[in-house]
Amino acid sequence: MKGLAFSKRNDLEVLRDPLNLFFGVGFPIVLLLLLTAIQANIPVSLFEIQHLAPGIVVFGLSFMTLFSATLIAKDRGSSFLQRLYTTPLTAPDFIAGYLLPILPICLAQSVLCYGAAVLLGLQVTIHMAASVLFTLPIALLFVSLGLLCGSIFTDKQVGGICGALLTNLTAWLSGIWFDLRLVGGAFQKIANFLPFVHAVEMERAVLRGDYAGVFPHIWWVTGYALAVTVIAICAFLRQMRRQ
Amino acid sequence: MDAIRTVGLTKRYKDLTAVDNLNLTVHQGELLSLLGVNGAGKTTTIKMLTGLTRPTAGDAFLNGKSILTENGAVKAMIGVSPQETAVAPNLTVQENLELMAGVHGLPKAQAKDKITALYSRFGLGEIAGKRAGKLSGGWQRRLSIAMALISDPQILFLDEPTLGLDVLARSDLWDMIRSLKGKITVILTTHYLEEAEALSDRVAILKSGRLLCNGTPEEIKHLAGTDKFDEAFVRIVKEGRQ
């Protein structure tokens, strides 16, 4: 009950920010449209809608880190969080309140992206629903990254780190826009060591109904998601004690 | 029973002693102002009493509950309006109040009644649907205090409630704070001496974390040998009188 009130507030704060709506929904859909238009004129297999849509879904989720981190950093920067620390809310209420409400937003964003992809020619299959469900560990990864960054950085720093750096890392190291094998070498090794390319490959596998193909990618994504969540919780508790 | 009793309350940060062996008693229904120049220890004292900061030594009892060992019970009986206006900017006035009712675990029907009562008490009804971030500083401060009151706290902490407000907004808030006197115990920190004199039953003056004196505004003026409260404050702080 107490935690729910806090979760509801966080949902409303995220959903009522027009910039969040633009970057969370508008921007990924614009990218889908743009790249599909490019594909129509200059066919590139990577930009075929069944390849592109899962990548855009993952890229879209990377903005959730920015939304989540900005919310937490702003709460920390103002006295709002201090006020709530004087209420009967407990540490688990705060952590759940910052993590959980963003997950349904992530799912909704994925549904909208796949919905837009359907309008652009993606075939509707049962695997699409599974693809949406498989975004959950990816969503957890990005939302936990938000909790981590929001617990450490100021809202201005969060803008640079999550808004510019993380979204670019996700874009460049995920194999959405180009095949990583084209670059190869250390770049590909680094990309394969990070979770972003695995998230995209997992989504692509699920969408084409190749459930064996989600391995080993799902381990990378889930492993990173759990590790980041644990680190984020520790970072949040540390700043809570400091405040 | 005293509403607040601090016993040797102390807070040290490495080389700095922010609050030094504070022994203070606040009676139920009383409005006590904590006065002092910057760094006097007012905010640190409030942070300790509200459970935001753990004392390095000593303890404090709020209606008999220790801030060290009965933190949950203490949190259930206090309301806090922090120094900066602490409202959720994208939530409406009503949603901000509902949020605070929710985090205090009030049932929906009870929350609705409380919110209606706060609307009439603070004149918030007309702007109930407005987003808090769009309100003027004075209205945000009103909302902030209303949020602190939704749980019917036994002890209310107001940290610099009128800081940065214009004369009219300040006057409105003073009336509001006066209306609370006698009903709940209020601890107020302020830099405005006229505010402390006008509102307080008693005033405690702090300097460098230590309590210099504690009494009614009249007693403080008498102690300093002047009939002006601001002069009395300056004399006491300059002389470090205890």
XYZ file of C-alpha atoms in Angstrom:
485
model
C 0.000 0.000 0.000
C 2.668 2.517 1.059
C 5.062 1.359 -1.633
C 2.250 1.404 -4.210
C 1.571 5.088 -3.598
C 5.237 5.828 -4.227
C 5.297 3.616 -7.351
C 2.232 5.348 -8.750
C 3.870 8.704 -8.250
C 6.996 7.569 -10.129
C 4.898 6.275 -13.014
C 3.091 9.597 -13.282
C 6.312 11.609 -13.105
C 7.831 9.622 -15.979
C 4.717 9.527 -18.160
C 3.908 13.219 -17.745
C 7.269 14.449 -18.942
C 6.796 15.335 -22.625
C 10.499 14.770 -23.351
C 10.169 11.239 -22.021
C 7.246 10.578 -24.336
C 9.189 11.934 -27.291
C 12.338 9.929 -26.644
C 10.562 6.886 -25.287
C 7.974 6.441 -27.997
C 8.322 9.032 -30.731
C 12.031 8.713 -31.413
C 12.180 4.900 -31.820
C 9.157 5.003 -34.115
C 10.711 7.810 -36.178
C 13.853 5.682 -36.497
C 11.784 2.710 -37.612
C 10.079 4.814 -40.266
C 13.313 6.389 -41.442
C 15.290 3.181 -41.710
C 12.383 1.384 -43.357
C 12.248 4.180 -45.928
C 16.001 3.789 -46.526
C 15.507 0.039 -46.848
C 12.774 0.598 -49.427
C 15.136 2.630 -51.612
C 18.452 0.913 -50.923
C 17.759 -2.632 -49.727
C 20.014 -3.661 -46.838
C 19.216 -6.973 -45.168
C 19.981 -5.527 -41.720
C 17.212 -2.967 -42.161
C 14.586 -5.512 -43.140
C 11.771 -4.959 -40.686
C 12.118 -8.372 -38.957
C 15.775 -7.519 -38.201
C 15.312 -3.877 -37.544
C 12.297 -3.950 -35.201
C 13.954 -5.976 -32.402
C 16.990 -3.687 -32.549
C 14.859 -0.564 -32.301
C 12.955 -2.099 -29.385
C 16.234 -2.605 -27.505
C 17.486 0.856 -28.465
C 14.212 2.378 -27.272
C 14.613 0.647 -23.934
C 17.991 2.316 -23.433
C 16.128 5.607 -22.923
C 14.472 4.112 -19.847
C 17.829 4.408 -18.095
C 17.734 8.139 -18.745
C 14.152 8.505 -17.507
C 14.704 6.447 -14.392
C 18.067 8.042 -13.529
C 16.749 11.568 -14.096
C 13.775 10.956 -11.818
C 15.947 9.611 -8.998
C 18.688 12.231 -9.400
C 16.112 15.046 -9.366
C 14.460 13.595 -6.259
C 17.854 13.431 -4.593
C 18.755 16.953 -5.716
C 15.569 18.434 -4.306
C 14.381 17.819 -0.760
C 11.646 15.530 -2.021
C 13.474 12.306 -1.271
C 14.511 13.617 2.153
C 10.869 14.317 2.892
C 9.971 10.756 1.951
C 12.826 9.392 4.088
C 11.023 10.856 7.099
C 7.872 8.842 6.307
C 7.230 5.193 7.174
C 8.480 4.099 3.705
C 11.263 1.524 4.001
C 14.356 0.944 1.861
C 12.683 -1.909 -0.099
C 9.709 0.405 -0.761
C 12.034 2.961 -2.318
C 13.957 0.447 -4.425
C 10.820 -1.340 -5.649
C 9.145 2.032 -6.169
C 11.883 3.201 -8.491
C 12.416 -0.111 -10.325
C 9.035 -1.743 -10.793
C 6.806 1.039 -12.201
C 9.165 1.571 -15.149
C 8.942 -2.075 -16.244
C 5.316 -1.868 -17.494
C 6.277 1.319 -19.329
C 9.078 -0.664 -20.996
C 6.619 -3.376 -22.035
C 4.203 -0.768 -23.394
C 7.032 0.843 -25.335
C 7.954 -2.539 -26.869
C 4.319 -3.175 -27.829
C 4.137 0.227 -29.508
C 7.400 -0.370 -31.395
C 6.291 -3.788 -32.635
C 2.878 -2.298 -33.433
C 4.536 0.371 -35.581
C 6.661 -2.362 -37.192
C 3.493 -4.287 -38.081
C 2.177 -1.210 -39.869
C 5.466 -1.165 -41.763
C 5.095 -4.756 -42.867
C 6.213 -6.976 -39.996
C 4.215 -10.190 -39.988
C 2.054 -10.709 -36.897
C 2.930 -13.978 -35.179
C 2.621 -15.440 -31.718
C 6.381 -14.946 -31.406
C 5.828 -11.214 -31.285
C 4.089 -11.568 -27.919
C 6.998 -13.692 -26.728
C 9.403 -11.014 -27.959
C 7.618 -8.456 -25.810
C 7.922 -10.760 -22.773
C 11.604 -11.360 -23.480
C 12.210 -7.615 -23.202
C 11.703 -7.942 -19.437
C 15.319 -8.862 -18.560
C 16.516 -6.170 -20.976
C 14.153 -3.678 -19.355
C 15.417 -4.682 -15.907
C 18.973 -4.096 -17.076
C 18.261 -0.579 -18.335
C 16.011 0.420 -15.421
C 18.586 -0.848 -12.911
C 21.251 1.124 -14.742
C 18.954 4.093 -14.165
C 18.755 3.359 -10.454
C 22.535 3.056 -10.335
C 23.235 6.281 -12.237
C 20.480 8.184 -10.417
C 21.975 7.121 -7.076
C 25.471 8.301 -8.010
C 25.162 11.265 -10.369
C 23.373 14.606 -10.358
C 20.523 15.167 -12.805
C 22.842 17.199 -15.071
C 25.459 14.443 -15.090
C 22.739 11.884 -15.721
C 21.738 13.788 -18.862
C 25.245 13.392 -20.283
C 25.978 9.910 -19.084
C 22.654 8.200 -19.703
C 21.289 10.491 -22.393
C 24.376 10.646 -24.558
C 26.909 8.010 -23.540
C 24.683 5.041 -22.782
C 22.335 5.493 -25.719
C 25.362 5.772 -28.014
C 26.980 2.692 -26.492
C 23.727 0.816 -27.022
C 23.488 2.088 -30.561
C 27.066 1.367 -31.627
C 27.730 -1.847 -29.754
C 24.476 -3.663 -30.395
C 24.655 -4.546 -34.068
C 21.412 -2.693 -34.773
C 22.760 -0.391 -37.470
C 25.639 -2.480 -38.830
C 26.974 -5.998 -38.581
C 29.659 -5.997 -35.898
C 31.678 -8.478 -37.973
C 32.276 -5.678 -40.473
C 34.430 -3.933 -37.862
C 35.663 -7.078 -36.115
C 38.734 -7.135 -33.864
C 38.686 -5.495 -30.458
C 35.487 -3.599 -31.273
C 33.562 -6.806 -31.836
C 35.133 -8.435 -28.759
C 34.135 -5.498 -26.572
C 30.645 -5.503 -28.048
C 30.291 -9.223 -27.383
C 31.432 -8.728 -23.806
C 28.684 -6.166 -23.208
C 24.982 -7.042 -23.018
C 23.593 -4.831 -25.802
C 24.331 -7.037 -28.806
C 23.102 -10.074 -26.881
C 19.854 -8.271 -26.105
C 19.293 -7.548 -29.796
C 20.249 -11.083 -30.893
C 17.946 -12.568 -28.249
C 15.024 -10.446 -29.426
C 15.714 -11.310 -33.070
C 15.815 -15.027 -32.253
C 12.526 -14.921 -30.353
C 10.807 -12.918 -33.066
C 11.727 -15.488 -35.725
C 10.580 -18.297 -33.396
C 14.088 -19.672 -32.910
C 13.902 -20.260 -29.173
C 17.123 -22.279 -29.133
C 18.748 -19.193 -30.613
C 18.130 -17.145 -27.453
C 21.059 -19.007 -25.908
C 23.615 -17.957 -24.853
C 22.393 -14.375 -25.276
C 19.792 -14.631 -22.534
C 22.503 -15.587 -20.021
C 24.506 -12.494 -20.890
C 21.479 -10.222 -20.598
C 20.112 -11.812 -17.422
C 23.559 -11.962 -15.850
C 24.206 -8.287 -16.521
C 20.677 -7.359 -15.426
C 21.020 -9.150 -12.082
C 24.542 -7.869 -11.453
C 23.587 -4.278 -12.255
C 20.457 -4.575 -10.097
C 22.491 -5.727 -7.095
C 25.081 -2.969 -7.597
C 22.318 -0.393 -8.090
C 20.562 -1.436 -4.880
C 23.854 -1.136 -2.971
C 24.485 2.305 -4.494
C 20.981 3.478 -3.638
C 21.227 2.234 -0.056
C 24.599 3.945 0.295
C 23.251 7.314 -0.820
C 20.191 6.765 1.388
C 22.432 6.328 4.414
C 24.461 9.390 3.392
C 21.353 11.547 3.062
C 4.809 14.026 28.807
C 7.226 16.268 26.876
C 6.798 16.206 23.120
C 10.554 16.292 22.563
C 13.420 15.719 24.941
C 16.993 15.627 23.713
C 19.657 14.166 25.948
C 23.238 15.063 25.111
C 22.365 14.997 21.433
C 25.569 15.314 19.433
C 26.546 15.090 15.785
C 30.135 15.153 14.592
C 31.369 15.105 10.988
C 35.104 14.296 11.040
C 36.604 17.539 12.434
C 33.333 19.422 12.732
C 30.896 19.191 15.606
C 27.599 20.260 14.056
C 25.538 19.736 17.224
C 27.229 19.584 20.589
C 25.600 17.971 23.614
C 22.157 19.446 23.046
C 19.767 19.159 25.984
C 16.413 20.604 25.092
C 12.809 20.010 26.041
C 9.766 20.983 24.015
C 6.333 20.793 25.577
C 3.296 19.385 23.822
C 1.436 21.886 21.663
C 4.295 24.357 21.873
C 5.892 26.157 18.942
C 9.636 26.265 19.393
C 11.869 28.180 17.015
C 15.456 27.132 16.524
C 17.486 30.217 15.767
C 21.089 30.652 14.794
C 23.376 31.918 12.101
C 24.478 29.621 9.263
C 26.214 26.520 10.582
C 24.613 26.859 14.010
C 23.282 23.309 13.845
C 19.569 23.963 13.316
C 19.108 21.773 10.261
C 21.341 19.032 11.657
C 19.232 19.003 14.816
C 16.076 18.614 12.752
C 17.706 15.917 10.640
C 18.528 13.933 13.764
C 15.073 14.390 15.266
C 13.399 13.268 12.041
C 15.594 10.205 11.616
C 17.498 11.486 8.593
C 20.819 11.514 10.408
C 21.966 9.293 13.231
C 23.450 11.113 16.226
C 27.091 10.477 17.052
C 26.175 10.537 20.729
C 23.145 11.095 22.913
C 19.533 10.410 22.113
C 16.234 12.203 21.684
C 12.757 11.127 22.667
C 9.683 12.164 20.729
C 6.601 11.562 22.831
C 8.746 9.095 24.733
C 10.003 7.206 21.633
C 13.748 7.057 21.065
C 15.074 8.208 17.700
C 17.755 5.537 18.011
C 15.703 2.478 18.826
C 12.123 3.331 17.838
C 12.658 4.978 14.487
C 9.467 3.526 12.966
C 7.286 4.853 15.772
C 8.976 8.246 15.522
C 8.379 8.424 11.750
C 4.718 7.584 12.247
C 4.191 10.578 14.533
C 6.060 13.325 12.688
C 5.456 15.543 9.698
C 8.277 17.348 7.946
C 8.279 20.296 5.593
C 11.892 20.537 4.415
C 13.894 23.665 3.753
C 13.493 23.504 -0.002
C 10.014 23.074 -1.321
C 9.670 19.321 -1.574
C 6.756 18.591 -3.870
C 6.441 16.250 -6.844
C 6.403 18.753 -9.721
C 4.532 16.708 -12.332
C 1.819 15.674 -9.899
C -1.198 17.846 -9.218
C -1.845 19.363 -5.807
C -4.384 16.619 -5.118
C -2.008 13.859 -6.264
C 0.758 15.221 -4.038
C -1.568 15.050 -1.059
C -2.766 11.567 -2.067
C 0.855 10.459 -2.352
C 1.625 11.544 1.196
C -1.589 9.952 2.468
C -0.587 6.758 0.668
C 2.961 6.586 2.015
C 1.547 7.030 5.514
C -0.820 4.138 4.852
C -4.082 6.061 5.245
C -7.153 4.225 3.898
C -8.677 5.875 0.809
C -11.805 7.188 2.522
C -9.776 8.685 5.361
C -7.317 10.201 2.914
C -10.179 11.819 1.014
C -11.570 13.377 4.189
C -8.140 14.674 5.213
C -7.526 16.153 1.793
C -10.888 17.915 1.828
C -10.093 19.331 5.265
C -6.661 20.513 4.103
C -8.185 22.162 1.035
C -10.361 24.376 3.192
C -7.664 25.011 5.776
C -4.974 25.987 3.241
C -7.172 27.301 0.437
C -5.850 24.652 -1.908
C -9.202 23.482 -3.291
C -9.222 25.873 -6.231
C -5.841 24.704 -7.465
C -6.323 21.015 -6.676
C -5.940 20.037 -10.332
C -2.883 22.192 -11.010
C 0.533 20.618 -11.289
C 2.678 21.466 -8.270
C 5.635 22.474 -10.436
C 3.553 25.256 -12.002
C 2.594 26.874 -8.674
C 4.223 30.016 -7.256
C 6.746 29.674 -4.436
C 4.177 30.661 -1.819
C 1.631 28.115 -2.989
C 4.265 25.402 -3.231
C 5.245 26.137 0.364
C 1.592 25.935 1.426
C 1.252 22.624 -0.332
C 4.488 21.427 1.258
C 3.134 22.165 4.729
C -0.234 20.592 3.882
C 1.640 17.458 2.758
C 3.389 17.372 6.107
C 0.067 17.600 7.920
C -1.882 14.927 6.063
C -0.913 12.185 8.467
C -2.114 14.254 11.454
C 1.380 14.393 12.942
C 1.840 14.952 16.637
C 5.041 16.866 15.929
C 5.599 19.059 12.876
C 9.028 20.191 11.683
C 9.123 23.312 9.528
C 12.589 24.021 8.182
C 12.793 27.625 6.958
C 9.151 27.627 5.843
C 9.072 31.206 4.565
C 12.541 31.399 3.001
C 12.462 33.391 -0.231
C 8.778 34.295 -0.024
C 7.432 37.800 -0.561
C 5.853 39.740 2.315
C 2.263 38.757 1.533
C 3.016 35.084 1.036
C 4.984 35.133 4.280
C 2.129 36.784 6.132
C -0.277 34.133 4.819
C 2.025 31.369 5.978
C 2.411 32.964 9.385
C -1.376 32.908 9.810
C -1.386 29.282 8.815
C 1.387 28.387 11.263
C -0.385 30.335 14.034
C -3.502 28.262 13.410
C -1.517 25.128 14.263
C -0.361 26.411 17.644
C -1.671 24.510 20.610
C -2.936 21.654 18.448
C 0.359 20.082 17.531
C 3.932 20.605 18.583
C 5.830 22.631 16.004
C 9.582 22.961 15.613
C 10.485 25.795 13.314
C 13.845 26.888 12.026
C 14.165 30.339 10.558
C 16.617 33.087 9.779
C 13.914 35.715 10.147
C 14.011 37.026 13.693
C 10.680 38.835 13.432
C 9.142 35.526 12.372
C 10.520 33.744 15.397
C 9.331 36.506 17.713
C 5.862 36.637 16.169
C 5.185 32.926 16.097
C 7.123 31.232 18.856
C 6.088 30.202 22.322
C 9.756 29.624 22.996
C 12.997 30.230 21.132
C 16.229 28.252 21.318
C 19.348 30.006 20.070
C 22.174 27.858 18.770
C 25.715 28.790 17.897
C 28.336 26.417 16.506
C 26.171 23.487 17.490
C 25.724 24.575 21.097
C 22.577 25.808 22.787
C 23.168 29.359 23.978
C 19.783 30.026 25.505
C 16.204 28.882 25.497
C 13.127 30.801 26.573
C 10.166 32.890 25.504
C 10.946 35.880 23.261
C 10.300 38.126 26.269
C 12.699 36.140 28.448
C 15.357 36.306 25.751
C 15.004 40.068 25.425
C 15.187 40.376 29.187
C 18.270 38.154 29.309
C 20.030 40.329 26.738
C 18.909 43.555 28.421
C 17.064 45.013 25.453
C 13.487 45.378 24.319
C 14.291 44.522 20.711
C 14.370 40.867 19.785
C 16.846 41.223 16.916
C 19.245 43.124 19.174
C 18.864 40.479 21.839
C 19.689 37.752 19.335
C 22.797 39.571 18.092
C 24.031 40.253 21.615
C 23.524 36.698 22.754
C 25.190 35.198 19.687
C 28.107 37.647 19.727
C 28.751 37.152 23.406
C 28.175 33.416 23.106
C 26.123 33.779 26.262
C 24.916 30.585 27.944
